[in-house]
Short mmCIF file of C-alpha atoms in Angstrom, two decimals:
data_model
loop_
_atom_site.label_atom_id
_atom_site.label_comp_id
_atom_site.label_asym_id
_atom_site.label_seq_id
_atom_site.Cartn_x
_atom_site.Cartn_y
_atom_site.Cartn_z
CA UNK A 1432 -41.18 -31.09 -24.08
CA UNK A 1433 -42.61 -32.90 -21.03
CA UNK A 1434 -43.83 -31.18 -17.88
CA UNK A 1435 -40.98 -32.87 -16.00
CA UNK A 1436 -38.38 -31.47 -18.43
CA UNK A 1437 -39.93 -28.00 -18.18
CA UNK A 1438 -39.81 -28.22 -14.39
CA UNK A 1439 -36.13 -29.15 -14.45
CA UNK A 1440 -35.32 -26.26 -16.78
CA UNK A 1441 -37.19 -23.81 -14.57
CA UNK A 1442 -35.30 -25.03 -11.49
CA UNK A 1443 -31.98 -24.67 -13.31
CA UNK A 1444 -32.87 -21.17 -14.48
CA UNK A 1445 -33.84 -20.10 -10.97
CA UNK A 1446 -30.62 -21.59 -9.57
CA UNK A 1447 -28.55 -19.78 -12.19
CA UNK A 1448 -30.27 -16.47 -11.47
CA UNK A 1449 -29.83 -16.97 -7.75
CA UNK A 1450 -26.12 -17.67 -8.23
CA UNK A 1451 -25.67 -14.53 -10.28
CA UNK A 1452 -27.53 -12.41 -7.76
CA UNK A 1453 -25.48 -13.56 -4.78
CA UNK A 1454 -22.67 -11.21 -5.81
CA UNK A 1455 -24.99 -8.21 -6.30
CA UNK A 1456 -24.42 -5.21 -4.09
CA UNK A 1457 -25.35 -1.57 -3.74
CA UNK A 1458 -22.55 0.70 -4.96
CA UNK A 1459 -24.03 3.82 -3.42
CA UNK A 1460 -21.35 5.77 -1.57
CA UNK A 1461 -19.95 9.29 -1.19
CA UNK A 1462 -19.46 11.89 -2.15
CA UNK A 1463 -16.23 12.08 -0.14
CA UNK A 1464 -13.95 15.02 -0.85
CA UNK A 1465 -13.78 16.71 -4.23
CA UNK A 1466 -13.41 15.27 -7.70
CA UNK A 1467 -9.78 16.21 -8.19
CA UNK A 1468 -8.03 17.51 -11.29
CA UNK A 1469 -4.46 18.04 -12.37
CA UNK A 1470 -1.46 15.96 -13.39
CA UNK A 1471 -1.49 12.30 -12.38
CA UNK A 1472 1.67 10.73 -10.95
CA UNK A 1473 2.50 7.06 -10.31
CA UNK A 1474 -0.39 5.50 -12.24
CA UNK A 1475 -0.20 1.73 -11.87
CA UNK A 1476 1.14 1.72 -8.31
CA UNK A 1477 -0.51 1.45 -4.90
CA UNK A 1478 -0.13 5.23 -4.39
CA UNK A 1479 -1.33 7.67 -7.05
CA UNK A 1480 -1.23 11.47 -6.81
CA UNK A 1481 -3.55 13.83 -8.64
CA UNK A 1482 -3.32 17.51 -7.97
CA UNK A 1483 -3.30 18.08 -4.22
CA UNK A 1484 -4.72 14.66 -3.35
CA UNK A 1485 -3.27 11.24 -2.72
CA UNK A 1486 -5.17 8.01 -3.53
CA UNK A 1487 -3.83 4.80 -2.00
CA UNK A 1488 -4.49 1.26 -0.84
CA UNK A 1489 -4.85 1.14 2.95
CA UNK A 1490 -2.75 -2.01 3.36
CA UNK A 1491 -3.15 -5.66 2.43
CA UNK A 1492 -6.04 -7.64 3.86
CA UNK A 1493 -6.21 -11.42 3.67
CA UNK A 1494 -8.78 -12.58 1.11
CA UNK A 1495 -9.38 -15.59 3.39
CA UNK A 1496 -11.32 -13.16 5.62
CA UNK A 1497 -13.97 -12.92 2.88
CA UNK A 1498 -16.07 -15.95 3.78
CA UNK A 1499 -19.43 -14.63 2.54
CA UNK A 1500 -20.26 -12.10 -0.21
CA UNK A 1501 -21.22 -9.39 2.30
CA UNK A 1502 -17.66 -9.37 3.68
CA UNK A 1503 -16.55 -7.53 0.54
CA UNK A 1504 -19.72 -5.68 -0.35
CA UNK A 1505 -19.42 -1.96 -0.98
CA UNK A 1506 -19.44 -0.17 2.37
CA UNK A 1507 -19.24 -3.40 4.38
CA UNK A 1508 -15.69 -4.51 3.59
CA UNK A 1509 -12.90 -4.14 6.12
CA UNK A 1510 -11.24 -0.72 6.11
CA UNK A 1511 -7.98 -2.62 5.83
CA UNK A 1512 -7.41 -2.90 2.09
CA UNK A 1513 -9.93 -0.20 1.22
CA UNK A 1514 -8.90 2.63 -1.11
CA UNK A 1515 -8.39 5.98 0.61
CA UNK A 1516 -7.84 9.58 -0.38
CA UNK A 1517 -6.05 12.32 1.56
CA UNK A 1518 -5.34 15.98 0.91
CA UNK A 1519 -1.64 16.83 0.63
CA UNK A 1520 -0.87 19.96 2.62
CA UNK A 1521 1.86 22.46 1.76
CA UNK A 1522 4.18 20.98 4.39
CA UNK A 1523 3.72 17.45 3.04
CA UNK A 1524 1.38 16.29 5.81
CA UNK A 1525 -1.93 14.62 4.94
CA UNK A 1526 -5.42 15.65 6.05
CA UNK A 1527 -9.10 15.25 5.14
CA UNK A 1528 -8.60 11.49 4.86
CA UNK A 1529 -11.62 9.48 3.73
CA UNK A 1530 -12.52 6.10 2.29
CA UNK A 1531 -13.23 6.61 -1.41
CA UNK A 1532 -13.72 2.89 -2.23
CA UNK A 1533 -15.09 0.89 0.77
CA UNK A 1534 -14.04 -2.43 -0.73
CA UNK A 1535 -10.96 -4.67 -0.51
CA UNK A 1536 -8.31 -4.00 -3.12
CA UNK A 1537 -6.42 -7.09 -4.21
CA UNK A 1538 -4.45 -8.56 -7.07
CA UNK A 1539 -1.84 -11.29 -7.20
CA UNK A 1540 -0.14 -9.31 -9.97
CA UNK A 1541 2.59 -7.61 -7.93
CA UNK A 1542 3.32 -5.11 -10.69
CA UNK A 1543 -0.21 -3.69 -10.66
CA UNK A 1544 -1.91 -0.89 -8.73
CA UNK A 1545 -4.41 1.96 -8.99
CA UNK A 1546 -5.06 4.10 -12.06
CA UNK A 1547 -6.67 7.52 -12.49
CA UNK A 1548 -8.03 8.79 -15.80
CA UNK A 1549 -10.29 11.83 -15.93
CA UNK A 1550 -12.79 11.67 -13.07
CA UNK A 1551 -12.43 7.90 -12.56
CA UNK A 1552 -10.33 5.74 -10.24
CA UNK A 1553 -9.69 2.22 -11.63
CA UNK A 1554 -8.91 -0.84 -9.48
CA UNK A 1555 -9.68 -4.52 -8.88
CA UNK A 1556 -11.19 -6.41 -5.96
CA UNK A 1557 -11.95 -10.05 -5.04
CA UNK A 1558 -15.20 -11.24 -6.60
CA UNK A 1559 -18.28 -11.58 -4.40
CA UNK A 1560 -19.78 -14.26 -6.64
CA UNK A 1561 -20.18 -17.75 -5.18
CA UNK A 1562 -20.07 -21.28 -6.52
CA UNK A 1563 -22.96 -23.75 -6.14
CA UNK A 1564 -21.72 -24.66 -2.66
CA UNK A 1565 -21.81 -21.06 -1.44
CA UNK A 1566 -18.03 -20.59 -1.48
CA UNK A 1567 -17.01 -17.03 -2.37
CA UNK A 1568 -14.93 -17.02 -5.56
CA UNK A 1569 -12.25 -14.67 -4.22
CA UNK A 1570 -9.70 -16.18 -6.60
CA UNK A 1571 -11.54 -14.32 -9.37
CA UNK A 1572 -11.22 -10.55 -9.51
CA UNK A 1573 -13.75 -7.87 -10.37
CA UNK A 1574 -12.27 -4.91 -12.29
CA UNK A 1575 -14.06 -1.69 -11.43
CA UNK A 1576 -14.02 2.08 -11.50
CA UNK A 1577 -15.29 4.69 -9.05
CA UNK A 1578 -15.69 8.43 -9.39
CA UNK A 1579 -12.94 10.28 -7.52
CA UNK A 1580 -15.44 11.51 -4.95
CA UNK A 1581 -16.88 8.02 -4.44
CA UNK A 1582 -20.29 9.04 -5.80
CA UNK A 1583 -20.58 6.49 -8.62
CA UNK A 1584 -19.16 3.01 -9.24
CA UNK A 1585 -19.29 0.71 -12.27
CA UNK A 1586 -18.21 -2.89 -12.74
CA UNK A 1587 -16.07 -3.40 -15.86
CA UNK A 1588 -15.41 -7.14 -15.86
CA UNK A 1589 -15.08 -10.21 -13.67
CA UNK A 1590 -12.03 -12.24 -14.73
CA UNK A 1591 -11.03 -15.70 -13.62
CA UNK A 1592 -7.71 -15.85 -11.76
CA UNK A 1593 -6.10 -13.49 -9.25
CA UNK A 1594 -2.72 -12.99 -10.98
CA UNK A 1595 -3.92 -11.89 -14.41
CA UNK A 1596 -1.65 -9.54 -16.34
CA UNK A 1597 -3.59 -6.33 -16.98
CA UNK A 1598 -3.51 -2.60 -17.34
CA UNK A 1599 -6.12 0.13 -17.33
CA UNK A 1600 -5.87 2.81 -20.00
CA UNK A 1601 -7.92 5.94 -20.57
CA UNK A 1602 -10.29 4.01 -22.83
CA UNK A 1603 -10.01 0.30 -21.99
CA UNK A 1604 -9.08 -2.50 -19.62
CA UNK A 1605 -6.49 -4.68 -21.41
CA UNK A 1606 -5.64 -8.14 -20.09
CA UNK A 1607 -4.42 -11.62 -20.97
CA UNK A 1608 -6.83 -14.56 -20.89
CA UNK A 1609 -5.15 -17.84 -21.80
CA UNK A 1610 -3.53 -17.16 -25.17
CA UNK A 1611 -5.80 -14.22 -25.98
CA UNK A 1612 -5.09 -10.54 -25.43
CA UNK A 1613 -8.46 -8.95 -24.67
CA UNK A 1614 -9.94 -5.56 -23.89
CA UNK A 1615 -13.10 -4.05 -22.46
CA UNK A 1616 -13.63 -0.51 -23.73
CA UNK A 1617 -15.36 2.29 -21.84
CA UNK A 1618 -15.97 5.99 -22.07
CA UNK A 1619 -16.88 8.59 -19.47
CA UNK A 1620 -20.47 7.35 -19.23
CA UNK A 1621 -20.63 3.63 -19.88
CA UNK A 1622 -18.72 0.36 -20.08
CA UNK A 1623 -18.71 -1.52 -23.38
CA UNK A 1624 -18.30 -5.14 -24.40
CA UNK A 1625 -15.28 -7.40 -24.34
CA UNK A 1626 -13.32 -8.03 -27.55
CA UNK A 1627 -10.15 -9.85 -28.59
CA UNK A 1628 -7.09 -7.80 -29.62
CA UNK A 1629 -4.91 -10.77 -30.56
CA UNK A 1630 -5.07 -14.56 -30.43
CA UNK A 1631 -2.36 -17.22 -30.06
CA UNK A 1632 -0.23 -14.93 -27.91
CA UNK A 1633 2.95 -16.71 -26.78
CA UNK A 1634 4.32 -14.08 -24.39
CA UNK A 1635 3.38 -10.66 -23.00
CA UNK A 1636 4.87 -7.73 -21.12
CA UNK A 1637 2.68 -5.27 -19.19
CA UNK A 1638 4.86 -2.40 -18.08
CA UNK A 1639 4.91 -0.83 -14.63
CA UNK A 1640 3.35 2.65 -14.46
CA UNK A 1641 2.90 2.73 -18.23
CA UNK A 1642 0.16 1.86 -20.73
CA UNK A 1643 2.61 0.21 -23.11
CA UNK A 1644 1.81 -3.45 -23.79
CA UNK A 1645 4.09 -5.79 -25.73
CA UNK A 1646 3.38 -9.33 -26.85
CA UNK A 1647 4.77 -12.07 -29.08
CA UNK A 1648 3.17 -14.45 -31.54
CA UNK A 1649 4.54 -17.17 -33.79
CA UNK A 1650 5.37 -16.21 -37.37
CA UNK A 1651 2.48 -16.65 -39.77
CA UNK A 1652 4.98 -18.19 -42.17
CA UNK A 1653 4.97 -21.85 -41.10
CA UNK A 1654 8.34 -22.44 -42.80
CA UNK A 1655 10.08 -20.05 -40.38
CA UNK A 1656 11.12 -20.71 -36.76
CA UNK A 1657 11.15 -17.13 -35.48
CA UNK A 1658 8.47 -15.27 -33.53
CA UNK A 1659 7.31 -11.67 -33.98
CA UNK A 1660 6.85 -8.81 -31.50
CA UNK A 1661 3.89 -6.45 -31.30
CA UNK A 1662 3.39 -3.22 -29.33
CA UNK A 1663 0.41 -1.08 -28.48
CA UNK A 1664 0.12 2.12 -26.50
CA UNK A 1665 -3.08 2.33 -24.49
CA UNK A 1666 -5.93 1.53 -26.82
CA UNK A 1667 -3.98 2.02 -30.06
CA UNK A 1668 -3.95 -0.66 -32.74
CA UNK A 1669 -1.07 -3.16 -32.35
CA UNK A 1670 2.08 -2.42 -34.38
CA UNK A 1671 4.51 -5.18 -35.38
CA UNK A 1672 7.93 -3.90 -34.29
CA UNK A 1673 9.98 -7.07 -34.88
CA UNK A 1674 9.00 -9.26 -37.84
CA UNK A 1675 10.17 -12.12 -40.02
CA UNK A 1676 12.74 -10.07 -41.93
CA UNK A 1677 13.91 -7.65 -39.21
CA UNK A 1678 17.31 -9.36 -38.99
CA UNK A 1679 17.45 -10.70 -42.54
CA UNK A 1680 20.19 -9.67 -44.96
CA UNK A 1681 17.95 -10.57 -47.91
CA UNK A 1682 14.32 -11.20 -48.72
CA UNK A 1683 14.28 -14.52 -46.86
CA UNK A 1684 15.98 -14.87 -43.45
CA UNK A 1685 18.52 -17.65 -42.95
CA UNK A 1686 18.05 -19.96 -39.96
CA UNK A 1687 20.56 -17.87 -37.99
CA UNK A 1688 18.62 -14.72 -38.89
CA UNK A 1689 15.37 -16.21 -37.58
CA UNK A 1690 15.33 -14.96 -33.98
CA UNK A 1691 13.27 -15.98 -30.97
CA UNK A 1692 12.51 -12.93 -28.81
CA UNK A 1693 11.69 -13.12 -25.09
CA UNK A 1694 10.35 -9.89 -23.58
CA UNK A 1695 12.03 -8.77 -20.34
CA UNK A 1696 11.44 -5.16 -19.33
CA UNK A 1697 10.36 -1.72 -20.52
CA UNK A 1698 11.94 1.51 -19.27
CA UNK A 1699 9.11 4.05 -19.46
CA UNK A 1700 11.44 7.01 -18.82
CA UNK A 1701 13.78 6.39 -21.75
CA UNK A 1702 11.20 4.37 -23.76
CA UNK A 1703 13.53 1.38 -24.10
CA UNK A 1704 12.28 -2.18 -24.62
CA UNK A 1705 14.65 -4.87 -23.29
CA UNK A 1706 14.53 -8.47 -24.49
CA UNK A 1707 16.63 -11.56 -25.00
CA UNK A 1708 17.35 -12.68 -28.54
CA UNK A 1709 18.15 -16.26 -29.52
CA UNK A 1710 19.51 -17.38 -32.88
CA UNK A 1711 17.61 -20.36 -34.22
CA UNK A 1712 20.58 -22.10 -35.84
CA UNK A 1713 22.68 -24.84 -34.26
CA UNK A 1714 24.83 -22.33 -32.38
CA UNK A 1715 21.76 -20.93 -30.59
CA UNK A 1716 23.59 -17.77 -29.49
CA UNK A 1717 21.70 -15.79 -26.85
CA UNK A 1718 22.03 -12.16 -25.81
CA UNK A 1719 20.26 -9.38 -23.90
CA UNK A 1720 19.32 -6.40 -26.05
CA UNK A 1721 17.51 -3.10 -25.92
CA UNK A 1722 15.86 -0.77 -28.40
CA UNK A 1723 14.79 2.84 -27.91
CA UNK A 1724 11.19 3.20 -29.11
CA UNK A 1725 10.90 6.91 -29.81
CA UNK A 1726 7.88 5.97 -31.95
CA UNK A 1727 5.87 2.80 -32.49
CA UNK A 1728 7.43 1.68 -35.74
CA UNK A 1729 9.39 -1.38 -36.84
CA UNK A 1730 12.82 -1.40 -35.25
CA UNK A 1731 16.02 -0.62 -37.14
CA UNK A 1732 18.45 -3.43 -36.26
CA UNK A 1733 21.41 -1.07 -36.64
CA UNK A 1734 20.12 0.99 -33.66
CA UNK A 1735 19.70 -2.02 -31.37
CA UNK A 1736 22.08 -2.28 -28.38
CA UNK A 1737 23.53 -5.43 -26.91
CA UNK A 1738 24.11 -5.49 -23.15
CA UNK A 1739 25.02 -9.09 -22.32
CA UNK A 1740 26.07 -12.33 -24.01
CA UNK A 1741 23.41 -14.26 -22.09
CA UNK A 1742 19.80 -13.75 -21.11
CA UNK A 1743 19.75 -11.49 -18.04
CA UNK A 1744 16.21 -11.50 -16.71
CA UNK A 1745 16.68 -9.63 -13.42
CA UNK A 1746 18.19 -6.18 -13.88
CA UNK A 1747 17.59 -2.45 -13.52
CA UNK A 1748 18.19 -0.15 -16.51
CA UNK A 1749 20.84 2.50 -15.87
CA UNK A 1750 20.20 4.29 -19.16
CA UNK A 1751 20.32 3.27 -22.80
CA UNK A 1752 23.89 4.55 -23.15
CA UNK A 1753 25.07 3.53 -19.66
CA UNK A 1754 24.00 -0.13 -19.43
CA UNK A 1755 22.13 -2.35 -16.97
CA UNK A 1756 22.56 -3.35 -13.32
CA UNK A 1757 22.33 -7.12 -12.91
CA UNK A 1758 20.57 -7.85 -9.59
CA UNK A 1759 20.10 -11.60 -9.96
CA UNK A 1760 22.34 -12.30 -6.95
CA UNK A 1761 23.96 -10.57 -3.98
CA UNK A 1762 26.86 -9.60 -6.25
CA UNK A 1763 25.36 -6.87 -8.43
CA UNK A 1764 27.11 -6.07 -11.70
CA UNK A 1765 27.06 -3.11 -14.06
CA UNK A 1766 27.03 -4.31 -17.69
CA UNK A 1767 28.02 -1.69 -20.24
CA UNK A 1768 26.80 -1.88 -23.86
CA UNK A 1769 28.87 -4.14 -26.11
CA UNK A 1770 29.16 -4.74 -29.85
CA UNK A 1771 27.10 -7.34 -31.67
CA UNK A 1772 30.27 -9.36 -32.26
CA UNK A 1773 31.36 -9.37 -28.59
CA UNK A 1774 31.31 -12.76 -26.85
CA UNK A 1775 32.16 -11.57 -23.32
CA UNK A 1776 30.40 -9.04 -21.11
CA UNK A 1777 31.88 -5.62 -20.37
CA UNK A 1778 31.47 -5.55 -16.58
CA UNK A 1779 32.14 -2.03 -15.39
CA UNK A 1780 31.66 -2.74 -11.67
CA UNK A 1781 30.88 -5.56 -9.26
CA UNK A 1782 29.50 -4.82 -5.78
CA UNK A 1783 28.83 -7.47 -3.17
CA UNK A 1784 25.78 -6.80 -0.98
CA UNK A 1785 24.60 -8.62 2.14
CA UNK A 1786 21.90 -10.40 0.10
CA UNK A 1787 19.99 -10.22 -3.20
CA UNK A 1788 18.33 -6.75 -3.32
CA UNK A 1789 14.97 -5.41 -4.42
CA UNK A 1790 15.92 -2.15 -6.12
CA UNK A 1791 13.50 0.74 -5.48
CA UNK A 1792 15.00 3.78 -7.20
CA UNK A 1793 18.13 5.85 -7.87
CA UNK A 1794 18.71 9.32 -6.47
CA UNK A 1795 21.91 10.87 -7.76
CA UNK A 1796 24.79 8.48 -7.05
CA UNK A 1797 22.71 6.57 -4.49
CA UNK A 1798 20.67 3.46 -5.11
CA UNK A 1799 17.86 2.70 -2.62
CA UNK A 1800 16.84 -0.91 -2.13
CA UNK A 1801 15.38 -3.46 0.29
CA UNK A 1802 17.16 -6.52 1.66
CA UNK A 1803 15.29 -8.84 4.07
CA UNK A 1804 12.69 -6.10 4.74
CA UNK A 1805 15.42 -3.57 5.65
CA UNK A 1806 15.55 -0.27 3.76
CA UNK A 1807 19.08 0.36 2.52
CA UNK A 1808 21.04 2.75 0.37
CA UNK A 1809 24.49 2.75 -1.19
CA UNK A 1810 26.62 5.18 -3.15
CA UNK A 1811 27.27 2.80 -6.02
CA UNK A 1812 29.63 5.30 -7.69
CA UNK A 1813 32.00 5.39 -4.71
CA UNK A 1814 35.44 3.81 -5.04
CA UNK A 1815 34.51 1.45 -2.19
CA UNK A 1816 30.69 1.33 -1.98
CA UNK A 1817 29.22 0.58 1.43
CA UNK A 1818 25.67 -0.24 2.57
CA UNK A 1819 23.70 1.99 4.91
CA UNK A 1820 20.47 0.97 6.65
CA UNK A 1821 18.47 4.17 6.58
CA UNK A 1822 15.47 3.06 8.65
CA UNK A 1823 14.53 0.55 11.33
CA UNK A 1824 11.11 0.07 9.72
CA UNK A 1825 10.20 -3.30 8.22
CA UNK A 1826 9.51 -2.80 4.51
CA UNK A 1827 7.69 -5.64 2.75
CA UNK A 1828 8.35 -6.43 -0.91
CA UNK A 1829 6.18 -9.56 -1.03
CA UNK A 1830 3.12 -7.84 -2.54
CA UNK A 1831 2.72 -4.50 -4.30
CA UNK A 1832 6.11 -2.87 -4.81
CA UNK A 1833 7.18 0.01 -2.55
CA UNK A 1834 6.97 3.26 -4.49
CA UNK A 1835 8.65 6.66 -4.32
CA UNK A 1836 6.61 9.85 -4.53
CA UNK A 1837 8.39 13.10 -3.79
CA UNK A 1838 10.65 12.60 -0.78
CA UNK A 1839 8.51 9.74 0.55
CA UNK A 1840 8.76 5.99 0.15
CA UNK A 1841 5.37 4.28 0.46
CA UNK A 1842 5.34 0.63 1.49
CA UNK A 1843 3.39 -2.13 3.20
CA UNK A 1844 4.89 -2.64 6.62
CA UNK A 1845 6.54 -6.01 7.07
CA UNK A 1846 5.35 -6.56 10.64
CA UNK A 1847 2.02 -7.96 11.81
CA UNK A 1848 -0.33 -5.23 10.60
CA UNK A 1849 0.34 -4.93 6.83
CA UNK A 1850 -0.96 -1.35 6.51
CA UNK A 1851 0.42 1.27 4.15
CA UNK A 1852 3.21 3.34 5.67
CA UNK A 1853 5.41 6.11 4.37
CA UNK A 1854 8.72 7.64 5.40
CA UNK A 1855 10.76 10.61 4.28
CA UNK A 1856 13.96 8.96 3.07
CA UNK A 1857 15.79 12.33 3.05
CA UNK A 1858 15.46 12.42 6.86
CA UNK A 1859 18.30 9.88 7.09
CA UNK A 1860 21.68 11.40 7.80
CA UNK A 1861 24.91 11.22 9.76
CA UNK A 1862 26.20 14.36 11.50
CA UNK A 1863 29.13 14.41 13.94
CA UNK A 1864 28.93 10.66 14.32
CA UNK A 1865 25.22 10.69 15.17
CA UNK A 1866 22.96 8.66 12.88
CA UNK A 1867 19.40 9.86 12.28
CA UNK A 1868 17.22 7.20 10.70
CA UNK A 1869 14.00 7.75 8.78
CA UNK A 1870 10.79 6.87 10.65
CA UNK A 1871 7.64 5.51 9.06
CA UNK A 1872 4.03 6.35 9.87
CA UNK A 1873 0.72 4.87 8.76
CA UNK A 1874 -0.44 6.92 5.78
CA UNK A 1875 -4.15 6.98 6.67
CA UNK A 1876 -3.36 8.80 9.91
CA UNK A 1877 -4.08 8.66 13.64
CA UNK A 1878 -6.67 9.85 16.13
CA UNK A 1879 -6.10 11.27 19.58
CA UNK A 1880 -6.38 8.68 22.36
CA UNK A 1881 -4.99 8.06 25.82
CA UNK A 1882 -4.82 4.30 25.21
CA UNK A 1883 -1.23 4.21 23.96
CA UNK A 1884 2.02 5.47 25.32
CA UNK A 1885 2.28 8.12 22.60
CA UNK A 1886 -1.39 9.05 22.79
CA UNK A 1887 -2.18 7.95 19.24
CA UNK A 1888 -3.83 5.00 17.56
CA UNK A 1889 -4.32 4.51 13.81
CA UNK A 1890 -7.60 5.97 12.61
CA UNK A 1891 -8.45 3.63 9.71
CA UNK A 1892 -7.66 0.23 11.17
CA UNK A 1893 -9.83 -2.85 11.60
CA UNK A 1894 -11.17 -3.44 15.10
CA UNK A 1895 -9.13 -6.64 15.49
CA UNK A 1896 -5.92 -4.88 14.48
CA UNK A 1897 -6.75 -1.87 16.65
CA UNK A 1898 -7.16 -4.11 19.69
CA UNK A 1899 -3.83 -5.79 18.97
CA UNK A 1900 -2.17 -2.41 18.38
CA UNK A 1901 -3.35 -1.03 21.72
CA UNK A 1902 -2.07 -4.12 23.53
CA UNK A 1903 1.31 -3.66 21.88
CA UNK A 1904 1.38 0.05 22.79
CA UNK A 1905 0.01 0.20 26.36
CA UNK A 1906 -0.68 3.50 28.06
CA UNK A 1907 2.00 4.71 30.45
#
């Protein structure tokens, strides 16, 4: 090797080391508040409750604001988008609010959120690594965990792409990379290495607020045209639940019995997997089906339910015995279960709304939903259902989904600020012709001030937003 070649190699090594170090930061922070214990609610959403504390994302910040690594370094990132914690008082109010992760939370995966397992809070944030031109690689995400009091933080993985399908479990980060399903295991003390769970994955379903992961692969039998379906719960080994002979009447499936499965949705409450099923013969019949997975074993085709004679990709489960609510258009339809031989849908009800809805949840006979950023409800069991706008707040559904916790709906406001708000939806009512609408407030709270007409300004707000807020709410 010549001196010139050695010099070039040394320069390249130094450049590589420098590039790697650009993203380095000090994770020292906290402690802030206690390390909480107790039952965890709403894992996988932007608001997670454990015991008497609430952990949440303080709004959505624009990743374009991260122009240099320091803009998203621990403790230097904007408070907008940081992860907060607040104590839940007996009357439902919040106090003792603090920043537990002083770093911007972000993912382009709108079905994702925060997770709590044991003493750790799991999340993802735009990478602080840079390319050779000094551009911050915010389109890549760093998956991390922080102790619930903010006292310790560990990096789990940096993954290319901002809309990666992923879930955190008690023992591993599971995600899709190209056609591979991968995981990075960890325990209470350390983070392990990455490994591949499955290769040549053709489709996947990561389920909201659940550790269930489903995926499809082609049949290993090259003479067959069907695919197969696998399931895993958390860090369990994958189980094949639909295989080559699931629908076969004999040892070898006919072409009609060779099905192509497309995963649609998983109902974590009733443990029902929904999917479309296509026959691979010339008729190519398609239907929407569901199966109740009381245990992770191969499905029994005789216990499968058919809900539609086509592939319905946008719906809300009403219950395995009740059917599904098709929300693919402004005319929502209730499809009841039908027989395998049926060639028409059993539509129990059709309701025309003002526009295509984003369904939030059901409460008794009422369905709560958002249309054009307006929070609505409707008694869908009424003889003549009618829409009610229950709040004048602007509720955004363009990023992380609004979530219900207790009597509150948590959401990113759809106005200029994009902070996390909440409102008590039970406050809406009509008495003697007078309508009382639910009002939303910023979750992270306010501080006393004489700069606004109501004497309050948000406490955890960026300086730029605070200045704009004060201008919009002048003192009287």
